[in-house]
Amino acid sequence: MPNIHLENLIKRYGDVEVLHGIELEMADNEFTVLVGPSGCGKSTTLRMIAGLEDVSEGEIYIGGKPVSRLEPKDRDLAMVFQDYALYPHMNVARNMSFALRLQKRPQAEIDKKVKEVAATLGLTDYLARKPGELSGGQRQRVAMGRALTRDAATFLFDEPLSNLDAKLRGQMRAELALMSQRVQKNMIYVTHDQIEAMTLADRIVVMHGGYIQQQGTPEELFKRPVNKFVAGFLGMPPMNFLEGEIFERDTGVFVSGDGFDLRLAADKAAAAKAHQNKEVILGVRPSDLTFDADASKQEALTLDVMVSEYVGAQSVLLCRCGPAKVMVEVNSETPVALGQTLTFAVNPNGVHLFDRHNEVAI
Ligand SMILES: Nc1ncnc2c1ncn2[C@@H]1O[C@H](COP(=O)(O)OP(=O)(O)OP(=O)(O)O)[C@@H](O)[C@H]1O
Ligand SMILES: [Mg+2]
């Protein structure tokens, strides 16, 4: 399977530059997820790879060959669009086999492929129906099936699950993960849903404002975000941010702000020292905060509970720490009263620091 390389890709619509030099290397058989907020340039990047948008500057290489001048059909790709359209007069089976029939493949092969893909997508009972007789989620699965029946080297997906309800989305996510292990092809998948990105990707590419912010494995991005944007984008509930400053004292290096005074672990302290007396942002994920009434002040946050949301086994507490809002999770059996002050121990390895001016990780 060929690898794909985007080299300094720039896209302009008239005078407006919307992609500012995308540099990306995708290895063979890799599941790459482009994730970012609406308007950051995900679809544009994907459509340029597919050949549906011109490249303003830069080059796209597939298997080492420049392809930006090639027609979409010569790039050996199959794409599922964000706003897909099915052929309304064809039933599900014929929609799914469209490309294969165009290639005049033997009927037995077509039937086998359609059957296989329909089973994966839970569409076996719907093969004879027309798109008008399907729910939105079923139609979306047919659109996906139409691409999957094809024998392309690379599959491009643009928000293929966006019309599905939460439960079906979860199921389809698992199916997709299974399928990608089975078919061993290049997959490039666009979503604004960070959970989809985290669960599906071999490699996540976080985009924002037409720039790549960071790329790496889900674990790398989760544990070592390069800036505040990536830190806040991945993870649910999201990372908490508190404004503070770095101070060195006899007893260690501290990050202190309104309502907290935390001593940093040795490795963090070494990096933070260079930012002494400078303004920083402390980032801590809810999963790195543990309710602990006995934690000492310099290893904990003291929080005033404002809102408690029961979500089953856990309750999410929205709290205040000085001027900052902080979210934490507790076992829902823990008795908590609104207005109560609670102490949460901070996992020393879960402390993130960002320069307050450029928001880059320290
Ligand atoms: N045909 C066009 N002409 C002018 N600007 C465009 C055109 N298509 C897209 N844009 C702009 O390019 C930027 C990136 O758009 P794109 O569709 O790639 O975003 P996206 O990340 O896919 O967002 P979403 O999650 O909403 O689908 C946006 O600011 C958008 O307004
Ligand atoms: Mg889009």
mmCIF file of C-alpha atoms and ligand atoms in Angstrom:
data_model
loop_
_atom_site.group_PDB
_atom_site.id
_atom_site.type_symbol
_atom_site.label_atom_id
_atom_site.label_comp_id
_atom_site.label_asym_id
_atom_site.label_seq_id
_atom_site.Cartn_x
_atom_site.Cartn_y
_atom_site.Cartn_z
ATOM 1 C CA MET A 1 0.000 0.000 0.000
ATOM 2 C CA PRO A 2 1.521 3.372 -0.903
ATOM 3 C CA ASN A 3 2.266 5.959 1.724
ATOM 4 C CA ILE A 4 0.940 9.503 1.382
ATOM 5 C CA HIS A 5 2.984 12.633 1.854
ATOM 6 C CA LEU A 6 1.614 16.179 1.927
ATOM 7 C CA GLU A 7 4.376 18.668 1.274
ATOM 8 C CA ASN A 8 3.864 22.259 2.376
ATOM 9 C CA LEU A 9 0.259 22.226 1.149
ATOM 10 C CA ILE A 10 -1.313 25.658 0.776
ATOM 11 C CA LYS A 11 -4.898 26.407 -0.226
ATOM 12 C CA ARG A 12 -6.260 29.787 -1.196
ATOM 13 C CA TYR A 13 -9.792 30.738 -2.198
ATOM 14 C CA GLY A 14 -9.238 34.034 -4.027
ATOM 15 C CA ASP A 15 -7.128 36.155 -1.676
ATOM 16 C CA VAL A 16 -8.029 34.153 1.403
ATOM 17 C CA GLU A 17 -5.527 31.534 2.506
ATOM 18 C CA VAL A 18 -7.292 28.767 4.432
ATOM 19 C CA LEU A 19 -4.476 26.202 4.693
ATOM 20 C CA HIS A 20 -1.052 27.571 5.524
ATOM 21 C CA GLY A 21 1.480 24.861 4.699
ATOM 22 C CA ILE A 22 0.320 21.398 5.758
ATOM 23 C CA GLU A 23 3.220 18.954 6.211
ATOM 24 C CA LEU A 24 2.119 15.401 6.801
ATOM 25 C CA GLU A 25 3.510 11.916 6.251
ATOM 26 C CA MET A 26 1.175 8.932 6.483
ATOM 27 C CA ALA A 27 2.734 5.486 6.681
ATOM 28 C CA ASP A 28 1.393 2.374 4.968
ATOM 29 C CA ASN A 29 -1.779 0.892 6.450
ATOM 30 C CA GLU A 30 -2.087 3.743 8.888
ATOM 31 C CA PHE A 31 -5.376 5.037 10.238
ATOM 32 C CA THR A 32 -4.883 8.802 10.315
ATOM 33 C CA VAL A 33 -7.526 11.043 11.858
ATOM 34 C CA LEU A 34 -7.665 14.773 11.089
ATOM 35 C CA VAL A 35 -9.476 16.431 13.962
ATOM 36 C CA GLY A 36 -10.238 20.034 14.833
ATOM 37 C CA PRO A 37 -13.042 22.552 15.267
ATOM 38 C CA SER A 38 -15.392 23.599 12.474
ATOM 39 C CA GLY A 39 -13.693 25.601 9.726
ATOM 40 C CA CYS A 40 -10.117 24.551 10.558
ATOM 41 C CA GLY A 41 -9.529 23.054 7.092
ATOM 42 C CA LYS A 42 -10.113 19.310 7.536
ATOM 43 C CA SER A 43 -12.449 18.787 4.578
ATOM 44 C CA THR A 44 -10.338 21.025 2.352
ATOM 45 C CA THR A 45 -7.241 18.938 3.107
ATOM 46 C CA LEU A 46 -9.090 15.706 2.390
ATOM 47 C CA ARG A 47 -10.639 17.035 -0.816
ATOM 48 C CA MET A 48 -7.210 18.104 -2.048
ATOM 49 C CA ILE A 49 -5.893 14.584 -1.458
ATOM 50 C CA ALA A 50 -8.905 13.209 -3.334
ATOM 51 C CA GLY A 51 -8.346 15.616 -6.220
ATOM 52 C CA LEU A 52 -11.634 17.481 -5.770
ATOM 53 C CA GLU A 53 -9.891 20.773 -4.939
ATOM 54 C CA ASP A 54 -6.906 22.290 -6.689
ATOM 55 C CA VAL A 55 -3.645 22.646 -4.821
ATOM 56 C CA SER A 56 -2.585 26.323 -4.595
ATOM 57 C CA GLU A 57 0.987 25.512 -3.574
ATOM 58 C CA GLY A 58 2.885 22.437 -2.445
ATOM 59 C CA GLU A 59 2.537 18.838 -3.581
ATOM 60 C CA ILE A 60 0.780 15.601 -2.692
ATOM 61 C CA TYR A 61 2.739 12.360 -3.109
ATOM 62 C CA ILE A 62 1.090 8.959 -3.147
ATOM 63 C CA GLY A 63 3.566 6.093 -3.141
ATOM 64 C CA GLY A 64 6.338 8.610 -3.894
ATOM 65 C CA LYS A 65 4.643 9.986 -7.040
ATOM 66 C CA PRO A 66 3.324 13.542 -7.281
ATOM 67 C CA VAL A 67 -0.429 13.365 -7.930
ATOM 68 C CA SER A 68 -1.701 16.937 -7.672
ATOM 69 C CA ARG A 69 -2.223 17.091 -11.442
ATOM 70 C CA LEU A 70 -3.929 13.689 -11.648
ATOM 71 C CA GLU A 71 -7.671 13.230 -12.019
ATOM 72 C CA PRO A 72 -9.461 11.867 -8.932
ATOM 73 C CA LYS A 73 -10.107 8.555 -10.704
ATOM 74 C CA ASP A 74 -6.383 8.026 -11.283
ATOM 75 C CA ARG A 75 -5.437 8.322 -7.606
ATOM 76 C CA ASP A 76 -6.737 4.930 -6.417
ATOM 77 C CA LEU A 77 -8.842 6.417 -3.622
ATOM 78 C CA ALA A 78 -12.380 5.890 -2.377
ATOM 79 C CA MET A 79 -14.071 8.703 -0.498
ATOM 80 C CA VAL A 80 -17.106 9.046 1.753
ATOM 81 C CA PHE A 81 -18.269 12.653 1.733
ATOM 82 C CA GLN A 82 -19.534 14.799 4.579
ATOM 83 C CA ASP A 83 -22.676 15.516 2.533
ATOM 84 C CA TYR A 84 -22.972 12.275 0.613
ATOM 85 C CA ALA A 85 -25.647 11.634 -2.000
ATOM 86 C CA LEU A 86 -27.041 8.204 -2.842
ATOM 87 C CA TYR A 87 -28.684 7.328 -6.153
ATOM 88 C CA PRO A 88 -32.353 7.570 -5.171
ATOM 89 C CA HIS A 89 -33.665 5.218 -7.880
ATOM 90 C CA MET A 90 -31.246 2.388 -7.010
ATOM 91 C CA ASN A 91 -31.692 0.025 -4.105
ATOM 92 C CA VAL A 92 -29.046 -0.396 -1.416
ATOM 93 C CA ALA A 93 -27.304 -3.301 -3.154
ATOM 94 C CA ARG A 94 -27.063 -1.418 -6.438
ATOM 95 C CA ASN A 95 -25.880 1.755 -4.702
ATOM 96 C CA MET A 96 -23.155 -0.217 -2.983
ATOM 97 C CA SER A 97 -22.066 -2.054 -6.110
ATOM 98 C CA PHE A 98 -22.114 0.993 -8.388
ATOM 99 C CA ALA A 99 -18.363 1.366 -8.815
ATOM 100 C CA LEU A 100 -17.842 -2.367 -9.286
ATOM 101 C CA ARG A 101 -20.534 -2.550 -11.959
ATOM 102 C CA LEU A 102 -18.920 0.403 -13.706
ATOM 103 C CA GLN A 103 -15.684 -1.578 -13.761
ATOM 104 C CA LYS A 104 -17.624 -4.513 -15.255
ATOM 105 C CA ARG A 105 -16.498 -6.933 -12.547
ATOM 106 C CA PRO A 106 -17.964 -10.464 -12.596
ATOM 107 C CA GLN A 107 -21.425 -10.656 -11.007
ATOM 108 C CA ALA A 108 -20.375 -13.351 -8.508
ATOM 109 C CA GLU A 109 -17.553 -11.161 -7.223
ATOM 110 C CA ILE A 110 -19.867 -8.151 -6.927
ATOM 111 C CA ASP A 111 -22.482 -10.153 -4.992
ATOM 112 C CA LYS A 112 -19.877 -11.518 -2.621
ATOM 113 C CA LYS A 113 -18.375 -8.104 -1.909
ATOM 114 C CA VAL A 114 -21.755 -6.437 -1.355
ATOM 115 C CA LYS A 115 -22.832 -9.218 0.990
ATOM 116 C CA GLU A 116 -19.606 -8.937 2.982
ATOM 117 C CA VAL A 117 -19.719 -5.159 3.356
ATOM 118 C CA ALA A 118 -23.474 -5.143 4.084
ATOM 119 C CA ALA A 119 -22.901 -7.585 6.947
ATOM 120 C CA THR A 120 -20.142 -5.401 8.409
ATOM 121 C CA LEU A 121 -22.399 -2.363 8.267
ATOM 122 C CA GLY A 122 -25.565 -4.071 9.518
ATOM 123 C CA LEU A 123 -27.354 -3.552 6.188
ATOM 124 C CA THR A 124 -28.041 -7.166 5.184
ATOM 125 C CA ASP A 125 -31.810 -6.783 5.681
ATOM 126 C CA TYR A 126 -31.991 -3.556 3.710
ATOM 127 C CA LEU A 127 -30.300 -4.498 0.446
ATOM 128 C CA ALA A 128 -33.535 -4.361 -1.554
ATOM 129 C CA ARG A 129 -34.698 -0.987 -0.236
ATOM 130 C CA LYS A 130 -34.346 2.391 -1.913
ATOM 131 C CA PRO A 131 -32.568 5.238 -0.014
ATOM 132 C CA GLY A 132 -35.937 6.991 0.483
ATOM 133 C CA GLU A 133 -37.051 4.034 2.600
ATOM 134 C CA LEU A 134 -34.126 4.276 5.026
ATOM 135 C CA SER A 135 -33.375 6.320 8.144
ATOM 136 C CA GLY A 136 -30.624 8.935 8.024
ATOM 137 C CA GLY A 137 -28.228 6.660 9.839
ATOM 138 C CA GLN A 138 -28.919 3.752 7.486
ATOM 139 C CA ARG A 139 -28.375 6.005 4.470
ATOM 140 C CA GLN A 140 -25.071 7.103 5.905
ATOM 141 C CA ARG A 141 -24.011 3.499 6.280
ATOM 142 C CA VAL A 142 -24.908 2.840 2.644
ATOM 143 C CA ALA A 143 -22.710 5.777 1.631
ATOM 144 C CA MET A 144 -19.896 4.186 3.572
ATOM 145 C CA GLY A 145 -20.625 0.778 2.060
ATOM 146 C CA ARG A 146 -20.395 2.235 -1.414
ATOM 147 C CA ALA A 147 -16.790 3.212 -0.738
ATOM 148 C CA LEU A 148 -15.885 0.031 1.118
ATOM 149 C CA THR A 149 -16.931 -2.301 -1.699
ATOM 150 C CA ARG A 150 -14.266 -0.695 -3.822
ATOM 151 C CA ASP A 151 -10.784 -2.085 -3.860
ATOM 152 C CA ALA A 152 -9.003 1.246 -3.459
ATOM 153 C CA ALA A 153 -5.601 1.575 -1.810
ATOM 154 C CA THR A 154 -6.725 4.475 0.340
ATOM 155 C CA PHE A 155 -10.045 5.328 1.919
ATOM 156 C CA LEU A 156 -10.955 8.906 2.735
ATOM 157 C CA PHE A 157 -13.777 9.556 5.189
ATOM 158 C CA ASP A 158 -15.261 12.974 5.891
ATOM 159 C CA GLU A 159 -17.351 12.827 9.090
ATOM 160 C CA PRO A 160 -18.998 9.562 8.014
ATOM 161 C CA LEU A 161 -20.823 9.125 11.327
ATOM 162 C CA SER A 162 -22.176 12.642 11.731
ATOM 163 C CA ASN A 163 -25.823 11.700 11.088
ATOM 164 C CA LEU A 164 -25.948 8.830 13.532
ATOM 165 C CA ASP A 165 -27.382 8.860 17.044
ATOM 166 C CA ALA A 166 -24.958 8.419 19.942
ATOM 167 C CA LYS A 167 -25.498 4.668 20.380
ATOM 168 C CA LEU A 168 -25.172 3.809 16.686
ATOM 169 C CA ARG A 169 -22.161 6.089 16.457
ATOM 170 C CA GLY A 170 -20.475 4.072 19.175
ATOM 171 C CA GLN A 171 -21.316 0.797 17.423
ATOM 172 C CA MET A 172 -20.132 2.038 14.041
ATOM 173 C CA ARG A 173 -16.947 3.336 15.622
ATOM 174 C CA ALA A 174 -16.185 -0.135 16.917
ATOM 175 C CA GLU A 175 -17.079 -1.665 13.517
ATOM 176 C CA LEU A 176 -14.781 0.760 11.760
ATOM 177 C CA ALA A 177 -11.924 -0.046 14.110
ATOM 178 C CA LEU A 178 -12.432 -3.758 13.440
ATOM 179 C CA MET A 179 -12.738 -3.218 9.723
ATOM 180 C CA SER A 180 -9.564 -1.167 9.520
ATOM 181 C CA GLN A 181 -7.642 -3.940 11.267
ATOM 182 C CA ARG A 182 -9.055 -6.438 8.779
ATOM 183 C CA VAL A 183 -8.606 -4.597 5.501
ATOM 184 C CA GLN A 184 -5.139 -3.157 6.176
ATOM 185 C CA LYS A 185 -5.426 -0.086 3.978
ATOM 186 C CA ASN A 186 -4.612 3.570 4.375
ATOM 187 C CA MET A 187 -7.479 5.377 6.033
ATOM 188 C CA ILE A 188 -7.711 9.114 6.381
ATOM 189 C CA TYR A 189 -10.634 10.094 8.509
ATOM 190 C CA VAL A 190 -11.947 13.568 9.266
ATOM 191 C CA THR A 191 -13.964 14.360 12.358
ATOM 192 C CA HIS A 192 -14.511 17.150 14.871
ATOM 193 C CA ASP A 193 -15.235 14.531 17.533
ATOM 194 C CA GLN A 194 -12.219 14.002 19.746
ATOM 195 C CA ILE A 195 -13.545 10.678 21.071
ATOM 196 C CA GLU A 196 -13.722 9.285 17.541
ATOM 197 C CA ALA A 197 -10.189 10.535 16.977
ATOM 198 C CA MET A 198 -8.851 9.002 20.185
ATOM 199 C CA THR A 199 -10.492 5.610 19.667
ATOM 200 C CA LEU A 200 -9.885 5.100 15.939
ATOM 201 C CA ALA A 201 -6.547 6.658 15.143
ATOM 202 C CA ASP A 202 -3.093 5.185 14.850
ATOM 203 C CA ARG A 203 -2.090 8.794 14.392
ATOM 204 C CA ILE A 204 -4.066 11.919 15.259
ATOM 205 C CA VAL A 205 -3.459 15.208 13.475
ATOM 206 C CA VAL A 206 -4.937 18.136 15.380
ATOM 207 C CA MET A 207 -5.732 21.124 13.166
ATOM 208 C CA HIS A 208 -6.727 24.654 14.099
ATOM 209 C CA GLY A 209 -7.105 27.730 11.893
ATOM 210 C CA GLY A 210 -5.520 26.100 8.831
ATOM 211 C CA TYR A 211 -2.422 24.914 10.724
ATOM 212 C CA ILE A 212 -1.409 21.539 12.100
ATOM 213 C CA GLN A 213 -1.025 21.985 15.840
ATOM 214 C CA GLN A 214 0.378 18.557 16.642
ATOM 215 C CA GLN A 215 0.445 15.017 15.316
ATOM 216 C CA GLY A 216 1.218 11.733 17.021
ATOM 217 C CA THR A 217 -0.365 8.697 18.629
ATOM 218 C CA PRO A 218 -3.468 9.313 20.764
ATOM 219 C CA GLU A 219 -1.401 8.597 23.866
ATOM 220 C CA GLU A 220 1.376 11.033 22.907
ATOM 221 C CA LEU A 221 -1.102 13.835 22.299
ATOM 222 C CA PHE A 222 -3.051 13.088 25.453
ATOM 223 C CA LYS A 223 0.004 12.870 27.689
ATOM 224 C CA ARG A 224 2.244 15.469 26.087
ATOM 225 C CA PRO A 225 0.196 18.138 24.316
ATOM 226 C CA VAL A 226 2.486 20.776 22.783
ATOM 227 C CA ASN A 227 0.152 23.660 23.536
ATOM 228 C CA LYS A 228 -2.995 24.699 25.376
ATOM 229 C CA PHE A 229 -5.205 24.229 22.328
ATOM 230 C CA VAL A 230 -4.323 20.537 21.911
ATOM 231 C CA ALA A 231 -4.478 20.019 25.677
ATOM 232 C CA GLY A 232 -7.988 21.440 25.856
ATOM 233 C CA PHE A 233 -9.234 19.765 22.691
ATOM 234 C CA LEU A 234 -8.488 16.134 23.559
ATOM 235 C CA GLY A 235 -9.996 14.513 26.641
ATOM 236 C CA MET A 236 -13.434 14.513 28.236
ATOM 237 C CA PRO A 237 -14.251 16.202 30.561
ATOM 238 C CA PRO A 238 -11.686 18.688 29.220
ATOM 239 C CA MET A 239 -8.485 19.763 30.939
ATOM 240 C CA ASN A 240 -8.853 22.479 33.599
ATOM 241 C CA PHE A 241 -6.795 25.637 33.216
ATOM 242 C CA LEU A 242 -5.737 27.939 36.090
ATOM 243 C CA GLU A 243 -3.622 31.076 35.827
ATOM 244 C CA GLY A 244 -0.534 31.156 38.008
ATOM 245 C CA GLU A 245 3.165 31.971 38.324
ATOM 246 C CA ILE A 246 6.319 29.956 38.904
ATOM 247 C CA PHE A 247 8.255 30.523 42.142
ATOM 248 C CA GLU A 248 11.415 28.885 43.408
ATOM 249 C CA ARG A 249 11.702 28.543 47.181
ATOM 250 C CA ASP A 250 13.982 26.602 49.556
ATOM 251 C CA THR A 251 11.408 23.813 49.618
ATOM 252 C CA GLY A 252 11.116 23.450 45.833
ATOM 253 C CA VAL A 253 9.640 24.960 42.693
ATOM 254 C CA PHE A 254 5.989 25.950 42.957
ATOM 255 C CA VAL A 255 3.221 26.992 40.641
ATOM 256 C CA SER A 256 1.009 29.404 42.560
ATOM 257 C CA GLY A 257 -2.127 31.313 41.795
ATOM 258 C CA ASP A 258 -5.307 32.567 43.377
ATOM 259 C CA GLY A 259 -6.376 29.624 45.582
ATOM 260 C CA PHE A 260 -3.509 27.190 44.951
ATOM 261 C CA ASP A 261 0.184 26.717 45.682
ATOM 262 C CA LEU A 262 1.437 23.449 44.186
ATOM 263 C CA ARG A 263 4.890 21.985 44.491
ATOM 264 C CA LEU A 264 6.155 20.595 41.186
ATOM 265 C CA ALA A 265 7.657 17.122 40.762
ATOM 266 C CA ALA A 266 11.395 17.051 39.992
ATOM 267 C CA ASP A 267 11.205 16.797 36.176
ATOM 268 C CA LYS A 268 8.538 19.515 35.899
ATOM 269 C CA ALA A 269 10.453 21.707 38.333
ATOM 270 C CA ALA A 270 13.578 21.547 36.173
ATOM 271 C CA ALA A 271 11.671 22.739 33.097
ATOM 272 C CA ALA A 272 9.664 25.328 35.040
ATOM 273 C CA LYS A 273 12.723 26.966 36.633
ATOM 274 C CA ALA A 274 13.520 28.766 33.387
ATOM 275 C CA HIS A 275 10.120 30.459 33.704
ATOM 276 C CA GLN A 276 10.634 31.729 37.263
ATOM 277 C CA ASN A 277 8.360 34.653 38.179
ATOM 278 C CA LYS A 278 6.709 34.364 34.769
ATOM 279 C CA GLU A 279 3.002 34.037 34.084
ATOM 280 C CA VAL A 280 1.928 30.511 33.252
ATOM 281 C CA ILE A 281 -1.211 28.442 32.944
ATOM 282 C CA LEU A 282 -1.532 25.319 35.025
ATOM 283 C CA GLY A 283 -3.411 22.531 33.233
ATOM 284 C CA VAL A 284 -4.826 19.513 35.075
ATOM 285 C CA ARG A 285 -7.254 16.932 33.729
ATOM 286 C CA PRO A 286 -10.209 15.877 35.888
ATOM 287 C CA SER A 287 -8.795 12.333 35.787
ATOM 288 C CA ASP A 288 -5.632 13.594 37.533
ATOM 289 C CA LEU A 289 -7.571 15.052 40.463
ATOM 290 C CA THR A 290 -8.558 12.660 43.269
ATOM 291 C CA PHE A 291 -10.826 13.512 46.175
ATOM 292 C CA ASP A 292 -8.581 13.255 49.260
ATOM 293 C CA ALA A 293 -9.433 15.142 52.451
ATOM 294 C CA ASP A 294 -5.946 14.394 53.875
ATOM 295 C CA ALA A 295 -3.848 15.677 50.961
ATOM 296 C CA SER A 296 -1.379 18.398 51.966
ATOM 297 C CA LYS A 297 -1.904 21.877 50.608
ATOM 298 C CA GLN A 298 1.156 21.832 48.346
ATOM 299 C CA GLU A 299 0.017 18.735 46.495
ATOM 300 C CA ALA A 300 -3.673 19.528 46.145
ATOM 301 C CA LEU A 301 -6.316 21.944 44.912
ATOM 302 C CA THR A 302 -8.933 23.203 47.339
ATOM 303 C CA LEU A 303 -12.224 23.570 45.515
ATOM 304 C CA ASP A 304 -15.641 25.063 46.280
ATOM 305 C CA VAL A 305 -18.406 22.948 44.773
ATOM 306 C CA MET A 306 -20.870 24.947 42.642
ATOM 307 C CA VAL A 307 -22.746 22.345 40.582
ATOM 308 C CA SER A 308 -22.968 18.563 40.799
ATOM 309 C CA GLU A 309 -24.011 16.542 37.750
ATOM 310 C CA TYR A 310 -24.981 12.937 38.309
ATOM 311 C CA VAL A 311 -23.919 10.794 35.336
ATOM 312 C CA GLY A 312 -24.285 7.294 36.807
ATOM 313 C CA ALA A 313 -21.288 5.728 38.511
ATOM 314 C CA GLN A 314 -19.573 9.113 38.551
ATOM 315 C CA SER A 315 -20.658 12.637 39.385
ATOM 316 C CA VAL A 316 -19.023 15.561 37.639
ATOM 317 C CA LEU A 317 -18.518 18.491 39.993
ATOM 318 C CA LEU A 318 -18.125 21.986 38.660
ATOM 319 C CA CYS A 319 -16.098 23.855 41.244
ATOM 320 C CA ARG A 320 -14.347 27.129 41.820
ATOM 321 C CA CYS A 321 -10.701 27.626 42.681
ATOM 322 C CA GLY A 322 -10.219 31.366 43.136
ATOM 323 C CA PRO A 323 -11.464 32.891 39.872
ATOM 324 C CA ALA A 324 -11.028 29.643 37.877
ATOM 325 C CA LYS A 325 -13.663 27.032 37.203
ATOM 326 C CA VAL A 326 -12.460 23.483 37.740
ATOM 327 C CA MET A 327 -14.198 20.229 36.824
ATOM 328 C CA VAL A 328 -13.564 17.076 38.811
ATOM 329 C CA GLU A 329 -15.095 13.619 38.942
ATOM 330 C CA VAL A 330 -16.040 11.708 42.083
ATOM 331 C CA ASN A 331 -17.693 8.401 42.752
ATOM 332 C CA SER A 332 -21.392 9.296 42.822
ATOM 333 C CA GLU A 333 -21.735 7.604 46.245
ATOM 334 C CA THR A 334 -19.489 10.323 47.725
ATOM 335 C CA PRO A 335 -21.735 12.668 49.714
ATOM 336 C CA VAL A 336 -21.211 16.183 48.353
ATOM 337 C CA ALA A 337 -23.123 19.331 49.264
ATOM 338 C CA LEU A 338 -23.219 22.422 47.079
ATOM 339 C CA GLY A 339 -21.057 25.171 48.564
ATOM 340 C CA GLN A 340 -18.856 22.595 50.315
ATOM 341 C CA THR A 341 -15.066 22.991 50.189
ATOM 342 C CA LEU A 342 -13.212 19.823 49.137
ATOM 343 C CA THR A 343 -9.547 18.907 48.720
ATOM 344 C CA PHE A 344 -8.377 17.092 45.584
ATOM 345 C CA ALA A 345 -4.885 15.613 45.337
ATOM 346 C CA VAL A 346 -3.122 16.430 42.063
ATOM 347 C CA ASN A 347 -1.320 13.597 40.275
ATOM 348 C CA PRO A 348 2.219 15.060 39.980
ATOM 349 C CA ASN A 349 2.624 13.439 36.541
ATOM 350 C CA GLY A 350 -0.628 15.022 35.400
ATOM 351 C CA VAL A 351 0.591 18.601 35.827
ATOM 352 C CA HIS A 352 0.851 20.571 32.554
ATOM 353 C CA LEU A 353 2.314 24.054 32.341
ATOM 354 C CA PHE A 354 1.864 26.514 29.480
ATOM 355 C CA ASP A 355 3.411 29.895 28.827
ATOM 356 C CA ARG A 356 0.511 32.321 29.311
ATOM 357 C CA HIS A 357 1.527 34.526 26.376
ATOM 358 C CA ASN A 358 2.049 32.046 23.543
ATOM 359 C CA GLU A 359 0.256 29.081 25.227
ATOM 360 C CA VAL A 360 3.111 26.721 24.332
ATOM 361 C CA ALA A 361 3.799 23.843 26.734
ATOM 362 C CA ILE A 362 6.714 24.352 29.128
HETATM 363 N N1 LIG B 1 -15.353 27.135 -1.770
HETATM 364 C C1 LIG B 1 -14.890 27.903 -0.783
HETATM 365 N N2 LIG B 1 -14.676 29.229 -0.968
HETATM 366 C C2 LIG B 1 -14.190 30.001 0.027
HETATM 367 N N3 LIG B 1 -13.857 29.562 1.244
HETATM 368 C C3 LIG B 1 -14.042 28.259 1.491
HETATM 369 C C4 LIG B 1 -14.574 27.359 0.501
HETATM 370 N N4 LIG B 1 -14.631 26.116 1.042
HETATM 371 C C5 LIG B 1 -14.182 26.238 2.310
HETATM 372 N N5 LIG B 1 -13.827 27.514 2.593
HETATM 373 C C6 LIG B 1 -13.259 28.020 3.865
HETATM 374 O O1 LIG B 1 -12.121 27.250 4.178
HETATM 375 C C7 LIG B 1 -12.028 27.026 5.575
HETATM 376 C C8 LIG B 1 -11.880 25.540 5.838
HETATM 377 O O2 LIG B 1 -13.064 24.875 5.448
HETATM 378 P P1 LIG B 1 -13.269 23.312 5.627
HETATM 379 O O3 LIG B 1 -14.526 22.937 4.928
HETATM 380 O O4 LIG B 1 -12.024 22.623 5.202
HETATM 381 O O5 LIG B 1 -13.443 23.187 7.192
HETATM 382 P P2 LIG B 1 -13.698 21.889 8.099
HETATM 383 O O6 LIG B 1 -12.538 21.803 9.031
HETATM 384 O O7 LIG B 1 -13.995 20.716 7.235
HETATM 385 O O8 LIG B 1 -14.984 22.320 8.937
HETATM 386 P P3 LIG B 1 -16.332 21.470 9.343
HETATM 387 O O9 LIG B 1 -15.967 20.707 10.593
HETATM 388 O O10 LIG B 1 -17.309 22.561 9.637
HETATM 389 O O11 LIG B 1 -16.723 20.611 8.190
HETATM 390 C C9 LIG B 1 -13.278 27.632 6.205
HETATM 391 O O12 LIG B 1 -12.939 28.847 6.798
HETATM 392 C C10 LIG B 1 -14.209 27.802 5.036
HETATM 393 O O13 LIG B 1 -15.049 28.909 5.223
HETATM 394 MG MG MG B 2 -15.749 19.567 6.873
#
